Short mmCIF file of N, CA and C in Angstrom, two decimals:
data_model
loop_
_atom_site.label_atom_id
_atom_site.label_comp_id
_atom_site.label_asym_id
_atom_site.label_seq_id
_atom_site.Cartn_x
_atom_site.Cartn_y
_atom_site.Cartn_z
N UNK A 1 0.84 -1.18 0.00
CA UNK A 1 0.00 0.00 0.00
C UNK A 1 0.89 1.25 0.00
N UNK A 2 0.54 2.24 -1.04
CA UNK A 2 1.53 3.49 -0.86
C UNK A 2 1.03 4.06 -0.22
N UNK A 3 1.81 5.51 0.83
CA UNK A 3 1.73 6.20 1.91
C UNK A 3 0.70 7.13 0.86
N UNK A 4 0.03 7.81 1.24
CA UNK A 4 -0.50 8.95 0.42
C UNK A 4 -0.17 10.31 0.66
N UNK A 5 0.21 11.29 -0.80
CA UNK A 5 0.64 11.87 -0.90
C UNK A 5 -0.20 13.03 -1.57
N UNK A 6 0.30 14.15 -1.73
CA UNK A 6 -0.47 15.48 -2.88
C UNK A 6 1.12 15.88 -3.06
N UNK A 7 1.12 16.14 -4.72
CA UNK A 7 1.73 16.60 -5.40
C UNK A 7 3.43 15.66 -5.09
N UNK A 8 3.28 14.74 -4.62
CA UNK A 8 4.65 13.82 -4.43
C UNK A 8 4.88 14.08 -3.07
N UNK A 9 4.59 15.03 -2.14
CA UNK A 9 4.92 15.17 -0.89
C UNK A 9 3.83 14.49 -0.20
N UNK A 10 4.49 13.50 0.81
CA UNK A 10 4.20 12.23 1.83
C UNK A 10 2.72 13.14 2.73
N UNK A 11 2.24 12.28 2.81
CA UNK A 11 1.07 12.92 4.12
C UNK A 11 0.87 12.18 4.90
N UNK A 12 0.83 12.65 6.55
CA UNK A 12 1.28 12.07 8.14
C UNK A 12 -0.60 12.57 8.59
N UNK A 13 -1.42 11.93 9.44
CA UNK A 13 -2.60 12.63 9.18
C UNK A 13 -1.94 12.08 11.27
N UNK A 14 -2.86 12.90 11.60
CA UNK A 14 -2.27 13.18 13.38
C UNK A 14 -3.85 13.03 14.00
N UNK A 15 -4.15 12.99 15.15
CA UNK A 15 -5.44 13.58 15.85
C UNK A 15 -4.81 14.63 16.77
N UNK A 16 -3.23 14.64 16.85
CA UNK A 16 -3.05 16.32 17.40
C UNK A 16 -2.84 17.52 17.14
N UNK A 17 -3.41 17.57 15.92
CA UNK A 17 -3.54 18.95 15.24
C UNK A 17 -5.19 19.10 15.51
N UNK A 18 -5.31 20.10 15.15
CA UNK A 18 -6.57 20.47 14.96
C UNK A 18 -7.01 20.36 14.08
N UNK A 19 -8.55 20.08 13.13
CA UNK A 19 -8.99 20.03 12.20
C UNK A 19 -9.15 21.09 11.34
N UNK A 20 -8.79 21.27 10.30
CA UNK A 20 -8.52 22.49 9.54
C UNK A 20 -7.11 23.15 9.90
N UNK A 21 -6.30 22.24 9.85
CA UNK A 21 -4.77 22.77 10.31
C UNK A 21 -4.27 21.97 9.79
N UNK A 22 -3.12 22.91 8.62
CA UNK A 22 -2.36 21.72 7.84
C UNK A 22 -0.27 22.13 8.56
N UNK A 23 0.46 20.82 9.19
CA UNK A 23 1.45 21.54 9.06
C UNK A 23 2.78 21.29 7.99
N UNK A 24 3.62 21.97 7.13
CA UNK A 24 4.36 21.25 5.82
C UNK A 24 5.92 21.94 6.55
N UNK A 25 6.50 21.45 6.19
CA UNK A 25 7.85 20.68 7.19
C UNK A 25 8.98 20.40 6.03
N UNK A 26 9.74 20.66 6.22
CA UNK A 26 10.56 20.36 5.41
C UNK A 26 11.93 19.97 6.38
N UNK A 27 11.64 18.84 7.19
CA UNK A 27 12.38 18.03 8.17
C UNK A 27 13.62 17.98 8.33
N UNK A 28 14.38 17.10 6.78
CA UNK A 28 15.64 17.34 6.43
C UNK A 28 16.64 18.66 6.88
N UNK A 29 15.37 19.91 6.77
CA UNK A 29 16.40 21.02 6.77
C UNK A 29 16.19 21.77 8.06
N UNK A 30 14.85 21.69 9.03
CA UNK A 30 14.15 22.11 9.89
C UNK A 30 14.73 21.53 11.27
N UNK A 31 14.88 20.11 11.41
CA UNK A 31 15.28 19.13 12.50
C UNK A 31 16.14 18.41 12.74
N UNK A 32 17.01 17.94 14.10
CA UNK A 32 17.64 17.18 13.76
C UNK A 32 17.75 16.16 15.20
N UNK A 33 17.84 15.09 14.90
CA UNK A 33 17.47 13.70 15.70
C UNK A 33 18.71 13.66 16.66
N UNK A 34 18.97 13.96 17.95
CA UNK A 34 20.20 13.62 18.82
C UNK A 34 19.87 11.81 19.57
N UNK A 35 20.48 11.66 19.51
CA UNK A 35 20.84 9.85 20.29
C UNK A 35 21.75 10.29 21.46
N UNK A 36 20.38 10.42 22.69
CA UNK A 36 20.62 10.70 23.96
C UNK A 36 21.21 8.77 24.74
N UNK A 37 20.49 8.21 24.21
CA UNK A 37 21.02 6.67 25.30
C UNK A 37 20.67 5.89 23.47
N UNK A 38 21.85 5.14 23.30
CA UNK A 38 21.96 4.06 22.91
C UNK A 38 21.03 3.33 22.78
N UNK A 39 20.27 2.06 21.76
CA UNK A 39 19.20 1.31 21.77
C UNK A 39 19.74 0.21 22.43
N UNK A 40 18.93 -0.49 24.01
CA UNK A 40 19.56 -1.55 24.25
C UNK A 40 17.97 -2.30 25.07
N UNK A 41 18.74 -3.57 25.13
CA UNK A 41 17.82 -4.69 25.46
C UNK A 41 17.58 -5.18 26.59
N UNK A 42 16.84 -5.48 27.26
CA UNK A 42 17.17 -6.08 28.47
C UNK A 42 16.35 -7.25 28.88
N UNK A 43 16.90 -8.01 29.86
CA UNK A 43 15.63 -9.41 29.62
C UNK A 43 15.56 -9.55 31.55
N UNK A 44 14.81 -10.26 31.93
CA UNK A 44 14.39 -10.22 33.43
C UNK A 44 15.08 -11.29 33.89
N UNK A 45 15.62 -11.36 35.16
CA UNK A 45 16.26 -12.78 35.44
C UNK A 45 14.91 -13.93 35.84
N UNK A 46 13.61 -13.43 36.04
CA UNK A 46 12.36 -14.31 36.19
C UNK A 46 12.68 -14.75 37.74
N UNK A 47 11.58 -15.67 38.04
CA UNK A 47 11.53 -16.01 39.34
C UNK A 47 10.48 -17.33 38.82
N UNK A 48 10.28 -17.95 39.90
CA UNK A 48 9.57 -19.43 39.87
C UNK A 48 8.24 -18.92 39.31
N UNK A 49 7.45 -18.00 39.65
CA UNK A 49 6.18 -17.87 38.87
C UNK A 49 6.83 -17.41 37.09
N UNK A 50 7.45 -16.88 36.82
CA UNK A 50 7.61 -16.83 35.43
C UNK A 50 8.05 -18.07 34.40
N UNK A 51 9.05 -18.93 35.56
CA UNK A 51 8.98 -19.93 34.73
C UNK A 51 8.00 -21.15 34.74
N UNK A 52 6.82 -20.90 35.99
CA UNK A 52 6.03 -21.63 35.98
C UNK A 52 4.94 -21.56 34.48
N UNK A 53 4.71 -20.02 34.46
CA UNK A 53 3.57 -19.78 33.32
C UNK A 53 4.49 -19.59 32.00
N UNK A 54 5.61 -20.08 31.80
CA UNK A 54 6.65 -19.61 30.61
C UNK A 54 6.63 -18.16 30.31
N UNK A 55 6.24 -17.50 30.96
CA UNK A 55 6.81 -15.91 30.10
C UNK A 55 8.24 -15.55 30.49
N UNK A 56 8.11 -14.73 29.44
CA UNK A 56 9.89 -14.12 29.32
C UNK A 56 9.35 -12.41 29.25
N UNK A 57 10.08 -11.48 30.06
CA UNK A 57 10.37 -10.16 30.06
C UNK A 57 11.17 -9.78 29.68
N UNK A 58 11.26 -9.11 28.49
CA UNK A 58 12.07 -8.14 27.61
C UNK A 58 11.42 -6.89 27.56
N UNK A 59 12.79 -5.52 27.76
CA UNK A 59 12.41 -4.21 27.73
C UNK A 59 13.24 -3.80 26.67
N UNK A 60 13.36 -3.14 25.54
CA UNK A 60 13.88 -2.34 24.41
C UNK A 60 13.77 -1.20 24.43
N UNK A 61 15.16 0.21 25.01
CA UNK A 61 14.67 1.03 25.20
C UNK A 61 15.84 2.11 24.38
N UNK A 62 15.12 3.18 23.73
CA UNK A 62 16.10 4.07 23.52
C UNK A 62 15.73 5.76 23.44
N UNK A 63 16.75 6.44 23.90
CA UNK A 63 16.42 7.49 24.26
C UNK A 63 16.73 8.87 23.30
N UNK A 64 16.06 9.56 22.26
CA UNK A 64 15.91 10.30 21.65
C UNK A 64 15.57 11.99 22.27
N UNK A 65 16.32 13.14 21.39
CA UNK A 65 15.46 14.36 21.31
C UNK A 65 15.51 14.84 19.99
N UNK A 66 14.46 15.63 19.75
CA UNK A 66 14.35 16.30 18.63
C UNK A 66 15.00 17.93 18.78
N UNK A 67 15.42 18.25 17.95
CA UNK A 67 15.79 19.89 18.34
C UNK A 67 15.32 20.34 16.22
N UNK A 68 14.95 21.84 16.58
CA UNK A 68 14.21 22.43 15.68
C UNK A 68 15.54 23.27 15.37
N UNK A 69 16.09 23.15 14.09
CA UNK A 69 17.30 24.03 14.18
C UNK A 69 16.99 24.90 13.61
N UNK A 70 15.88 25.10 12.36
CA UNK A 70 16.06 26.26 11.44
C UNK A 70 13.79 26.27 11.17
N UNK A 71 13.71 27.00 12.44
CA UNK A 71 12.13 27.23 12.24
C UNK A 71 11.37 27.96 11.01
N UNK A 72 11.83 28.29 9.96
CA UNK A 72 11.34 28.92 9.25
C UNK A 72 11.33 27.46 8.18
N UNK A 73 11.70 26.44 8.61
CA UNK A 73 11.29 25.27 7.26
C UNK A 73 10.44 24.98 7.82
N UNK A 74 9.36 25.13 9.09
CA UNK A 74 8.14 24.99 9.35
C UNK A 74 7.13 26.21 8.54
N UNK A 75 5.78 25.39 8.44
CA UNK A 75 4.50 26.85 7.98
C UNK A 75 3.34 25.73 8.58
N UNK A 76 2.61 26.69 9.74
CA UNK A 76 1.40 26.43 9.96
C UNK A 76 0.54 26.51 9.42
N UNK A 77 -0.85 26.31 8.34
CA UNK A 77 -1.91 26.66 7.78
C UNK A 77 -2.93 26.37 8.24
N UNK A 78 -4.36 27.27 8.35
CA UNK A 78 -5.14 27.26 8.47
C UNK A 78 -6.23 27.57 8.00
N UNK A 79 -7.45 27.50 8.34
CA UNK A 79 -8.40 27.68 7.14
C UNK A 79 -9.13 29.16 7.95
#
């Protein structure tokens, strides 16, 4: 299934915008992704009830920020 698009540019549809609010982004040049913690894994050492019912605990966690470097590749629209 292709993502849907207008005019070749990708469309992200949110429920946290408001309705009648479009926002166009030009990401590449607007944002940029820092790698605060490493992606890592972790598994539980369990106890007699876990291996009684077989589950296994695994946590996958990694820690991201976004920073906005150049706000003018953002435009809010509205109707």
């Amino acid at each position: 299934m292709q993502a849907p698009n207008v005019w070749g540019v990708s469309l992200v549809t949110s429920t946290a915008m408001v309705p009648g609010t479009v926002l166009v982004a030009d990401l590449r040049s607007a944002a940029v992704v820092h790698l605060r913690q490493v992606p890592t894994v972790e598994t539980s050492r369990g106890g007699y009830q876990e291996f009684k019912h077989n589950v296994s605990l695994f946590r996958a966690e990694e820690r991201l920020a976004l920073a906005i470097v150049r706000p003018s590749a953002l435009c809010l629209i509205t109707n």
